[in-house]
PDB file of C-alpha atoms in Angstrom:
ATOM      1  CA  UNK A 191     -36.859   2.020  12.337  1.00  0.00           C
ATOM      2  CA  UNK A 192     -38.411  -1.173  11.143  1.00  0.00           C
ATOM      3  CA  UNK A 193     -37.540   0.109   7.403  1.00  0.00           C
ATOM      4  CA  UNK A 194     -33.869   0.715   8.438  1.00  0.00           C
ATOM      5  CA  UNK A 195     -33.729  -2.890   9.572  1.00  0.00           C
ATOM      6  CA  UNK A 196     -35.563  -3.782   6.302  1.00  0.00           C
ATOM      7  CA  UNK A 197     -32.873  -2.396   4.075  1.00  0.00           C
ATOM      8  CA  UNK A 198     -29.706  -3.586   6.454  1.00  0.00           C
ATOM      9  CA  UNK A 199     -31.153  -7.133   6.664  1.00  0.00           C
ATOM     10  CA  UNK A 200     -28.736  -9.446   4.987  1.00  0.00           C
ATOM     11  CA  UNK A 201     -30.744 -11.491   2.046  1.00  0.00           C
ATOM     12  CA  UNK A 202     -30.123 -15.096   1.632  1.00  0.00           C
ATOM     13  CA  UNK A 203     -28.358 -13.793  -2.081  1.00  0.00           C
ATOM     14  CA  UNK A 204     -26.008 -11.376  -0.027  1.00  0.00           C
ATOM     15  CA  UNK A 205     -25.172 -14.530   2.365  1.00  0.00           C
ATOM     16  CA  UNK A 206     -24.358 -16.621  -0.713  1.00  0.00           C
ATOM     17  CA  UNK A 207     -22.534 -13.864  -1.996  1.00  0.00           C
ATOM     18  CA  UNK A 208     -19.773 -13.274   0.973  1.00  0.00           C
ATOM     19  CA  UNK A 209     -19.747 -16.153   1.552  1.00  0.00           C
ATOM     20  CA  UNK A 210     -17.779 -17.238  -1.773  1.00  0.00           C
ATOM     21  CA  UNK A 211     -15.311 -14.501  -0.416  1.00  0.00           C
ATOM     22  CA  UNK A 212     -14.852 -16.079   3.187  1.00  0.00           C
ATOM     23  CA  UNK A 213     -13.741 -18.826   1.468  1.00  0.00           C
ATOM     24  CA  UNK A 214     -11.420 -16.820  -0.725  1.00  0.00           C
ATOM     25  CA  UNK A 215     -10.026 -15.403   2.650  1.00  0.00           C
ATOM     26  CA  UNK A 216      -9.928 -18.525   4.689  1.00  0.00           C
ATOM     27  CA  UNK A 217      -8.453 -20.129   2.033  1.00  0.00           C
ATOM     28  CA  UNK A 218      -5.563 -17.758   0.889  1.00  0.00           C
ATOM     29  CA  UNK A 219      -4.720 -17.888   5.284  1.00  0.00           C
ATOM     30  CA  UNK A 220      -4.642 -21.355   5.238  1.00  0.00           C
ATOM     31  CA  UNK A 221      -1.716 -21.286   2.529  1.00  0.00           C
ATOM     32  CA  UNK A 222      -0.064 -18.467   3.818  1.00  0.00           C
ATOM     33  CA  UNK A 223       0.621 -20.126   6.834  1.00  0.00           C
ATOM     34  CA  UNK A 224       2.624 -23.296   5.376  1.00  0.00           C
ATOM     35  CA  UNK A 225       5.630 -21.716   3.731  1.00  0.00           C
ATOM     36  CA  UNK A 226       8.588 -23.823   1.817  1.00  0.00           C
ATOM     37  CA  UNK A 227      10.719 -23.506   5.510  1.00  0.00           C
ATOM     38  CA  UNK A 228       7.913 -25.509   7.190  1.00  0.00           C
ATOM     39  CA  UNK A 229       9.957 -28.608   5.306  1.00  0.00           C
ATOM     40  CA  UNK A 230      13.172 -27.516   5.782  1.00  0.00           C
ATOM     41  CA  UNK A 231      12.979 -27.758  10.051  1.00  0.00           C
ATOM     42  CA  UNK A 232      15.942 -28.866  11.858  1.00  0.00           C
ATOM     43  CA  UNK A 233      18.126 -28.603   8.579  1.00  0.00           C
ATOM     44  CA  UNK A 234      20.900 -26.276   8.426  1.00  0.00           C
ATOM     45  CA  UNK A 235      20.339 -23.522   5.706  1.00  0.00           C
ATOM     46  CA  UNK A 236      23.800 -23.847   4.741  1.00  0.00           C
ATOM     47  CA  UNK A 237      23.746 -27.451   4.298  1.00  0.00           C
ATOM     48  CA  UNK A 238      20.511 -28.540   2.322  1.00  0.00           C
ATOM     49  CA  UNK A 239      21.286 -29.797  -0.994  1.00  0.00           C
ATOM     50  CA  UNK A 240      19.555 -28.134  -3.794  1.00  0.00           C
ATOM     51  CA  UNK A 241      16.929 -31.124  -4.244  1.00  0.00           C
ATOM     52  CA  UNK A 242      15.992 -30.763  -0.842  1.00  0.00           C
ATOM     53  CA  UNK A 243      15.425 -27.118  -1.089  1.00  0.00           C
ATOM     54  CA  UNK A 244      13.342 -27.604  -4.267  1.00  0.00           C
ATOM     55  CA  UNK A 245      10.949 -30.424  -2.943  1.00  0.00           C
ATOM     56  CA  UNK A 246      10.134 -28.025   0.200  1.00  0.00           C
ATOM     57  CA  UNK A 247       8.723 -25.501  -2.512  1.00  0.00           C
ATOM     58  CA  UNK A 248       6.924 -28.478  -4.602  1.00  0.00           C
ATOM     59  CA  UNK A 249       4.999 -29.523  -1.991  1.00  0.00           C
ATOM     60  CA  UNK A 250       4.300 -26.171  -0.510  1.00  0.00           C
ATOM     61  CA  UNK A 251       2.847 -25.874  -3.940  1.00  0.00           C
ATOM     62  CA  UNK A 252       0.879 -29.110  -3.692  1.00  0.00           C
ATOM     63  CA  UNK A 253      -0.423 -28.263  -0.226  1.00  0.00           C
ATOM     64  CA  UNK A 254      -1.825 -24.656  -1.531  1.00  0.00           C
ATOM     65  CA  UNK A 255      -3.525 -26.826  -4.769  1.00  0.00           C
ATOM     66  CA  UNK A 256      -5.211 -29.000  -2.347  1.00  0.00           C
ATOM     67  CA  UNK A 257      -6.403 -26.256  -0.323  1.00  0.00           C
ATOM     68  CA  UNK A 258      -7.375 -23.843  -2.747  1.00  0.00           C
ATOM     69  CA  UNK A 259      -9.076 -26.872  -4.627  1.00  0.00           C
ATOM     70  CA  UNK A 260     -10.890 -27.929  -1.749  1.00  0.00           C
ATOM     71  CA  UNK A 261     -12.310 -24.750  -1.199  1.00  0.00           C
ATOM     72  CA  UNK A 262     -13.528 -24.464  -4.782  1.00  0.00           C
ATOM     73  CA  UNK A 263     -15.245 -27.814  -4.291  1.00  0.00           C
ATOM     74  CA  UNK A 264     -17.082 -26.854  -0.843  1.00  0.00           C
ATOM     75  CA  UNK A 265     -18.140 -23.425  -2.910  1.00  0.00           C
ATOM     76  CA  UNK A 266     -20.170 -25.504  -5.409  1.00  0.00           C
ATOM     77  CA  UNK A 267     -20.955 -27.834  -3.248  1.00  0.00           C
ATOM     78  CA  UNK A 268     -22.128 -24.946  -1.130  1.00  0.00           C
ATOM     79  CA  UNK A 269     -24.568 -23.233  -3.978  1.00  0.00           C
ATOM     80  CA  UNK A 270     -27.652 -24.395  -5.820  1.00  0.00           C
ATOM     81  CA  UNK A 271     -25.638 -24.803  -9.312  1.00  0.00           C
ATOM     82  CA  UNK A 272     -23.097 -27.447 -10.897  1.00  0.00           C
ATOM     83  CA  UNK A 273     -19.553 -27.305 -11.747  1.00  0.00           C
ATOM     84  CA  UNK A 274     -20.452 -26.243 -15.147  1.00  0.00           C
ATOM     85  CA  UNK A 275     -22.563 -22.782 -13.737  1.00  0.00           C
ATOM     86  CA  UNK A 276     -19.116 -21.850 -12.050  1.00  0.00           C
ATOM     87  CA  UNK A 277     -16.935 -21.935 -15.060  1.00  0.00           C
ATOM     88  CA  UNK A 278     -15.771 -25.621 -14.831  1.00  0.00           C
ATOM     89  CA  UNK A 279     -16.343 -26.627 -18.246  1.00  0.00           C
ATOM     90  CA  UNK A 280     -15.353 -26.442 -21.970  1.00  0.00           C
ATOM     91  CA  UNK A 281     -17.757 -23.080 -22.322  1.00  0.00           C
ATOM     92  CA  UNK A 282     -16.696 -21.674 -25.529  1.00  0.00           C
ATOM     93  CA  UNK A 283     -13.056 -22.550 -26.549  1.00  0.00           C
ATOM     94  CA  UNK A 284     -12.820 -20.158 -29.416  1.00  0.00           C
ATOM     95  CA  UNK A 285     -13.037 -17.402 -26.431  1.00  0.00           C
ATOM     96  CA  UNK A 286     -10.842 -18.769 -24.312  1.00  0.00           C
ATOM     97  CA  UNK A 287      -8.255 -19.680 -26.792  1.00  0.00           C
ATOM     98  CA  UNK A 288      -9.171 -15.558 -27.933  1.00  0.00           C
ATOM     99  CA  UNK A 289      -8.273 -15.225 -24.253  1.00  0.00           C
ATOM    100  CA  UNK A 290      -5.253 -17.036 -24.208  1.00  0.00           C
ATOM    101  CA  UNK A 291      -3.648 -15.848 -27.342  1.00  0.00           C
ATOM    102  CA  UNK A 292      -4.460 -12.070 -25.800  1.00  0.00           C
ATOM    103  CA  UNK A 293      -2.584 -12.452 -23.255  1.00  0.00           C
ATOM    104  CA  UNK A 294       0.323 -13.654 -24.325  1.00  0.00           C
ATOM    105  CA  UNK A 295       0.297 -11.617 -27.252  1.00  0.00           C
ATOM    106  CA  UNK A 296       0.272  -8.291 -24.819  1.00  0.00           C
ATOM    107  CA  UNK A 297       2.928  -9.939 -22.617  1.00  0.00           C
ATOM    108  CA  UNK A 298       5.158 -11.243 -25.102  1.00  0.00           C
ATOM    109  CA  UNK A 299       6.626  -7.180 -25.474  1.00  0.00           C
ATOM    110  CA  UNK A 300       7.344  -7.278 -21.629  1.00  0.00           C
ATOM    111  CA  UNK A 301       9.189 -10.551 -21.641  1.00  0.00           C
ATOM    112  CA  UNK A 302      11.367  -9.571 -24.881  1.00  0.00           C
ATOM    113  CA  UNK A 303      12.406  -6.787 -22.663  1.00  0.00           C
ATOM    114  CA  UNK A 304      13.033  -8.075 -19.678  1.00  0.00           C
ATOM    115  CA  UNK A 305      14.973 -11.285 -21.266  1.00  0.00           C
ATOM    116  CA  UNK A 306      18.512 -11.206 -20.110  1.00  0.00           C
ATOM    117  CA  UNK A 307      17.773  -8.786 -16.997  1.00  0.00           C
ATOM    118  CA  UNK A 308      18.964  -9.014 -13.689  1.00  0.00           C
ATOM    119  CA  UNK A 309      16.200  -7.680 -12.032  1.00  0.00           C
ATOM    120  CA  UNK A 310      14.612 -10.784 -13.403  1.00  0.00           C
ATOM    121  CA  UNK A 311      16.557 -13.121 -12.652  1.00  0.00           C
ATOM    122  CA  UNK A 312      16.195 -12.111  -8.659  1.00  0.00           C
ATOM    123  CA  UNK A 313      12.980 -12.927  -8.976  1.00  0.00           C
ATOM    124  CA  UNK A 314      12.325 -15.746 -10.976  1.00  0.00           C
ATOM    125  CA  UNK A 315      13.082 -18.824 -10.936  1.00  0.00           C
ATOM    126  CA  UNK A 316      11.021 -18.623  -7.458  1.00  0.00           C
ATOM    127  CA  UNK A 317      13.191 -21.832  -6.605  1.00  0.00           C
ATOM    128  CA  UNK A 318      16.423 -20.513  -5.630  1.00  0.00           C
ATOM    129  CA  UNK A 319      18.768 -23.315  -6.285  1.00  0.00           C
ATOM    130  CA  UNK A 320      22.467 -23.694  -8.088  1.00  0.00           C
ATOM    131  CA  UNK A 321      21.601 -26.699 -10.499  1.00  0.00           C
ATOM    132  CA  UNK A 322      18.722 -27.843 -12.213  1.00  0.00           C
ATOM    133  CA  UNK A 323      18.091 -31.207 -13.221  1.00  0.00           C
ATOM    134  CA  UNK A 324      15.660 -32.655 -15.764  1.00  0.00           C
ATOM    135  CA  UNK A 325      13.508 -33.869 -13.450  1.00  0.00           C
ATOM    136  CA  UNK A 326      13.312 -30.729 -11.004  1.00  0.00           C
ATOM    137  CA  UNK A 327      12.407 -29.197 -14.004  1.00  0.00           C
ATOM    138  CA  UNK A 328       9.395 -31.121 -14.639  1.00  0.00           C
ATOM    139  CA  UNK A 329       7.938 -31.043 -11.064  1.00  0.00           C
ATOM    140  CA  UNK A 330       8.913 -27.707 -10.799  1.00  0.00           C
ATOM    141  CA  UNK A 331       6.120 -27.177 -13.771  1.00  0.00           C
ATOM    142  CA  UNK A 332       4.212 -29.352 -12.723  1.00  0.00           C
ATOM    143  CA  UNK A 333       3.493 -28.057  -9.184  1.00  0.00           C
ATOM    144  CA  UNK A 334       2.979 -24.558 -11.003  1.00  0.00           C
ATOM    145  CA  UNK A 335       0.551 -25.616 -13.303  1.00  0.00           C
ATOM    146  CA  UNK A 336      -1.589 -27.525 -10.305  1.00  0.00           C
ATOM    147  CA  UNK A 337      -1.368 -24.565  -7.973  1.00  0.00           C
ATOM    148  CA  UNK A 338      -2.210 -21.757 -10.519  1.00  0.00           C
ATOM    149  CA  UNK A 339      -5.031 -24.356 -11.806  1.00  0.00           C
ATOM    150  CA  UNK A 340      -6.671 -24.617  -8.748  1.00  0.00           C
ATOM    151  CA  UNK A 341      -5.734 -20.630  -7.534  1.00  0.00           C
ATOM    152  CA  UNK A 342      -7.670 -19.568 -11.288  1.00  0.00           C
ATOM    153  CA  UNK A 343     -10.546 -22.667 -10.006  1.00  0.00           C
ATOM    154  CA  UNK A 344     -11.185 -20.820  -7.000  1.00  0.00           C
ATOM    155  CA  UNK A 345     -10.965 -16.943  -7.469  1.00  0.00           C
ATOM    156  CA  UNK A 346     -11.702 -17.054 -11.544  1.00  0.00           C
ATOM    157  CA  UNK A 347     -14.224 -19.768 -11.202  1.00  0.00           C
ATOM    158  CA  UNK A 348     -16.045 -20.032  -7.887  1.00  0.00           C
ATOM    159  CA  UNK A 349     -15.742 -16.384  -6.846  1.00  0.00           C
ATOM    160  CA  UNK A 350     -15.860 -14.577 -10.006  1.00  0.00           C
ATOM    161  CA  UNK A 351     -18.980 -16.783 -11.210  1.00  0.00           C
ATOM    162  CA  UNK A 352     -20.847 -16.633  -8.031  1.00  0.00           C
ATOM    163  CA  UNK A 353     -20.545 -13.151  -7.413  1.00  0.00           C
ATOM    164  CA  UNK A 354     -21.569 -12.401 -10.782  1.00  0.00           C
ATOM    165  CA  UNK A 355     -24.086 -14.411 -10.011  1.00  0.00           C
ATOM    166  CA  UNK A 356     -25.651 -12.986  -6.397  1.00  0.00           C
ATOM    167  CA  UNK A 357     -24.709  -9.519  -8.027  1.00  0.00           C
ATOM    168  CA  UNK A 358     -23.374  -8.554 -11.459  1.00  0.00           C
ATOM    169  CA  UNK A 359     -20.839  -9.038 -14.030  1.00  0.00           C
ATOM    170  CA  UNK A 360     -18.930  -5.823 -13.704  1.00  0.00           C
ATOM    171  CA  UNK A 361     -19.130  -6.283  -9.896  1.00  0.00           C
ATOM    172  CA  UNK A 362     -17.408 -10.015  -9.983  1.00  0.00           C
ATOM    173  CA  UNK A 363     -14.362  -8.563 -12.311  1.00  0.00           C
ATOM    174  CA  UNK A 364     -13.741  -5.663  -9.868  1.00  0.00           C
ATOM    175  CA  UNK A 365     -14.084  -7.849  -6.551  1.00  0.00           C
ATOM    176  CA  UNK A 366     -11.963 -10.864  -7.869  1.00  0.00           C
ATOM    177  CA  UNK A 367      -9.256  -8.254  -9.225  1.00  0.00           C
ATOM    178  CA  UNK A 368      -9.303  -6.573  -5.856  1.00  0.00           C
ATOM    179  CA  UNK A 369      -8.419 -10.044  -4.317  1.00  0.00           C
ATOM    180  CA  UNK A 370      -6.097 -11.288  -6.790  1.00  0.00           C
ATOM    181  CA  UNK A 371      -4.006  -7.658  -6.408  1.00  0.00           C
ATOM    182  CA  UNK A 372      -3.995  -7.748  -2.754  1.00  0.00           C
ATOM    183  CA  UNK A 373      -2.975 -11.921  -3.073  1.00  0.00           C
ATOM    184  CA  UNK A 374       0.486 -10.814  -4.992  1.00  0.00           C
ATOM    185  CA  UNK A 375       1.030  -7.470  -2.613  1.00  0.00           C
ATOM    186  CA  UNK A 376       4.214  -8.388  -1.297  1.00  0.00           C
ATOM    187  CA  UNK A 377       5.691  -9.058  -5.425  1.00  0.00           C
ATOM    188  CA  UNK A 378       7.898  -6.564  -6.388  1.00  0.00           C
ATOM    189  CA  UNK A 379       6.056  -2.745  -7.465  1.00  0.00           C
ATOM    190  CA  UNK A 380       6.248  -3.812 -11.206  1.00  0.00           C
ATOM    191  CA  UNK A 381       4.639  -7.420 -10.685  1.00  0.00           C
ATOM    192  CA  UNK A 382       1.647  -5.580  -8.498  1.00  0.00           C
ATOM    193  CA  UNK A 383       1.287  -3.170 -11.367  1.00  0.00           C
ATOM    194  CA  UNK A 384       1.492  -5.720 -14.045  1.00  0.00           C
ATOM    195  CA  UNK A 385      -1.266  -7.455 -12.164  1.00  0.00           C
ATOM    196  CA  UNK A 386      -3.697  -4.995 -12.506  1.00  0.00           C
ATOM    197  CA  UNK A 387      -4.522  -5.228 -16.298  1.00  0.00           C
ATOM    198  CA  UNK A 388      -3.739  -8.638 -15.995  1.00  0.00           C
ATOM    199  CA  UNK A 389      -6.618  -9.679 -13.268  1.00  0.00           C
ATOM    200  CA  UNK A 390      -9.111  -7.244 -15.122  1.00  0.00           C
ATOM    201  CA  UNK A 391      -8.627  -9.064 -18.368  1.00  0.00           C
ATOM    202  CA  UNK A 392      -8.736 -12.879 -16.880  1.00  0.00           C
ATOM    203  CA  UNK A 393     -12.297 -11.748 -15.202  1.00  0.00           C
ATOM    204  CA  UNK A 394     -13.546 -10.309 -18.417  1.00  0.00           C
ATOM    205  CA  UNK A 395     -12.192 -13.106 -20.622  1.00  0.00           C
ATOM    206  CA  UNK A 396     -13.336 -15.942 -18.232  1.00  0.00           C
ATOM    207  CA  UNK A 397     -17.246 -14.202 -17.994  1.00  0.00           C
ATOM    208  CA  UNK A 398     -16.699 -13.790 -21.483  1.00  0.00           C
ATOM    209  CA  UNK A 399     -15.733 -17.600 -22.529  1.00  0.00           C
ATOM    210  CA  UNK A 400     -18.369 -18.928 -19.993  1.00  0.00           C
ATOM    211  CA  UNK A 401     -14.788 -21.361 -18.835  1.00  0.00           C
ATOM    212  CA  UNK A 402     -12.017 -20.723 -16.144  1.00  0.00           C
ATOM    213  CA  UNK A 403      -9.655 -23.024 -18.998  1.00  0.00           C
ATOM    214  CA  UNK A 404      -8.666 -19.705 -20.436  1.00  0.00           C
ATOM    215  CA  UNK A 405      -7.207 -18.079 -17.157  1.00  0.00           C
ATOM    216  CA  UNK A 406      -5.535 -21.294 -15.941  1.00  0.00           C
ATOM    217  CA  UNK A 407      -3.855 -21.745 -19.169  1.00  0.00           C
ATOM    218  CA  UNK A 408      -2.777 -18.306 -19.409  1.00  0.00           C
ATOM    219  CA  UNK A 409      -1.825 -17.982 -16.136  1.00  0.00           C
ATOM    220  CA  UNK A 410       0.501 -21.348 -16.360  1.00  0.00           C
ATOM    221  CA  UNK A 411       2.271 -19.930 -19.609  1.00  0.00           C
ATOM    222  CA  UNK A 412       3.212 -16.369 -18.272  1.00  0.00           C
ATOM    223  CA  UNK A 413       4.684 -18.211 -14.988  1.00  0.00           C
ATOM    224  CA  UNK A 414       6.642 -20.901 -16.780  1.00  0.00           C
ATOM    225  CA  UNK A 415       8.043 -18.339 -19.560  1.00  0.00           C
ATOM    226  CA  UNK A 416       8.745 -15.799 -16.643  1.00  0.00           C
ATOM    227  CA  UNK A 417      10.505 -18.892 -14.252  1.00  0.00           C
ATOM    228  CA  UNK A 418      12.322 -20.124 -18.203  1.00  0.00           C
ATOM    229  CA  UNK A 419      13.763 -16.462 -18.607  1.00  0.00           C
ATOM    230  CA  UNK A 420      14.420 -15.918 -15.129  1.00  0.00           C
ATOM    231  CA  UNK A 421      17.104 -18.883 -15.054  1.00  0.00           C
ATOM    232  CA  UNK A 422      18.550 -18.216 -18.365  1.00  0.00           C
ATOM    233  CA  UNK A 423      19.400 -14.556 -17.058  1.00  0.00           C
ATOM    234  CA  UNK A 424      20.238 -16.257 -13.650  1.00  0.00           C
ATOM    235  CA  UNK A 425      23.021 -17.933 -15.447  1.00  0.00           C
ATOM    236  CA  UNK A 426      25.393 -15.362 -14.985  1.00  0.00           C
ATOM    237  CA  UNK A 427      24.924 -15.083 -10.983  1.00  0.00           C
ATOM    238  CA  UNK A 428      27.169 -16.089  -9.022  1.00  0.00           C
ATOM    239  CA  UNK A 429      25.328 -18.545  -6.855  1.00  0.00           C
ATOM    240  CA  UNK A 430      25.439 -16.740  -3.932  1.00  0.00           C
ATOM    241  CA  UNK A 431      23.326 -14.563  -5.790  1.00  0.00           C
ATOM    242  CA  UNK A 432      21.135 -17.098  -7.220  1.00  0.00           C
ATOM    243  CA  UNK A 433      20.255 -18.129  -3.707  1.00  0.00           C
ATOM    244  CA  UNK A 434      19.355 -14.968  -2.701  1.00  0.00           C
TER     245      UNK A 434
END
């Protein structure tokens, strides 16, 4: 009996360990609760001017970069390491330029081919909104690039490095996919697929250049080429369409 409870009993690695994934969960519940229509209360749908509707998703987007970030910094703050032991540093920028480059070098097929679609253009820009302005442009890709950075900070840096860490390598890369996957569920069935070689690689890549840099830059390009396609093909929508 007392060898049972031996072998059950929970070391103080395998509390470190989950304990970089409760914050993963907590986290990812914390955002999923605040959606764009929190901002929007009291406004009738059919009357919110497109500027309106956009600044409810930017700072959505800002809220979910402060929490995300916020759990990254309680996860180092948390462990026995620095910033630089979970990824947040230079590393080795040949890699994750290698990394980088990769990516958008396997993607660049998929976006040739899906350039001018429709099915595209449903889906991206996530902003759905007749007009866009210079300036909704830039915080629209601005808000993107501080949400993915600090979505790559938590699951690519905190959680991939400290599992790695309490466990293994191979390990991390599997149980950060798993959580990035289930994290983009509800995208369409070609998005969930798409993320499957997509997570693997950003794991890999990010152990490999010893920096989360790689993912977050990565991760910013594909979105702001996808949301750039997605409202040139939008452009032939009728804008009931667009708003759909």
């Amino acid at each position: 009996m007392s060898t049972l409870v031996d072998t059950l009993a929970l070391r103080p690695a395998d509390v470190a360990g989950a304990q970089y994934i409760g914050l993963w969960v907590i986290a990812i519940v914390a955002v999923s609760v605040v959606r764009p229509p929190v901002f929007l209360r009291g406004l009738d749908p059919e009357l919110i001017p497109d500027r309106t509707r956009a600044f409810a998703w930017f700072y959505q987007r800002l809220y979910a970069a402060m929490v995300l970030g916020c759990a990254a910094w309680l996860g180092v703050s948390l462990s026995d390491g620095g910033p630089s032991d979970f990824g947040f540093a230079w590393g080795r920028i040949d890699r994750a330029l290698g990394l980088i480059a990769g990516i958008i070098l396997v993607a660049s097929p998929a976006f040739m081919a899906l350039q001018g679609r429709e099915a595209l253009a449903k889906t991206y820009p996530e902003i759905r909104i007749r007009r866009w302005t210079g300036r909704l442009l830039s915080n629209n890709r601005t808000t993107w690039v501080a949400y993915l950075s600090a979505y790559e900070g938590l699951l690519r840096g905190v959680c991939l490095f400290g599992i790695a860490a309490w466990s293994s390598p191979l390990l991390a890369v599997l149980l950060t996919s798993a959580l990035d996957i289930s994290a983009h569920a509800r995208r369409p069935p070609g998005e969930v697929a798409a993320r499957v070689p997509l997570a693997l690689a950003l794991g890999v890549g990010t152990l490999w250049s010893g920096s989360v840099l790689g993912a977050c830059v990565a991760q910013s390009l594909l979105m702001l080429t996808a949301e750039t396609l997605g409202r040139s093909a939008s452009a032939g929508l009728s804008p009931r369409e667009r708003r759909s």
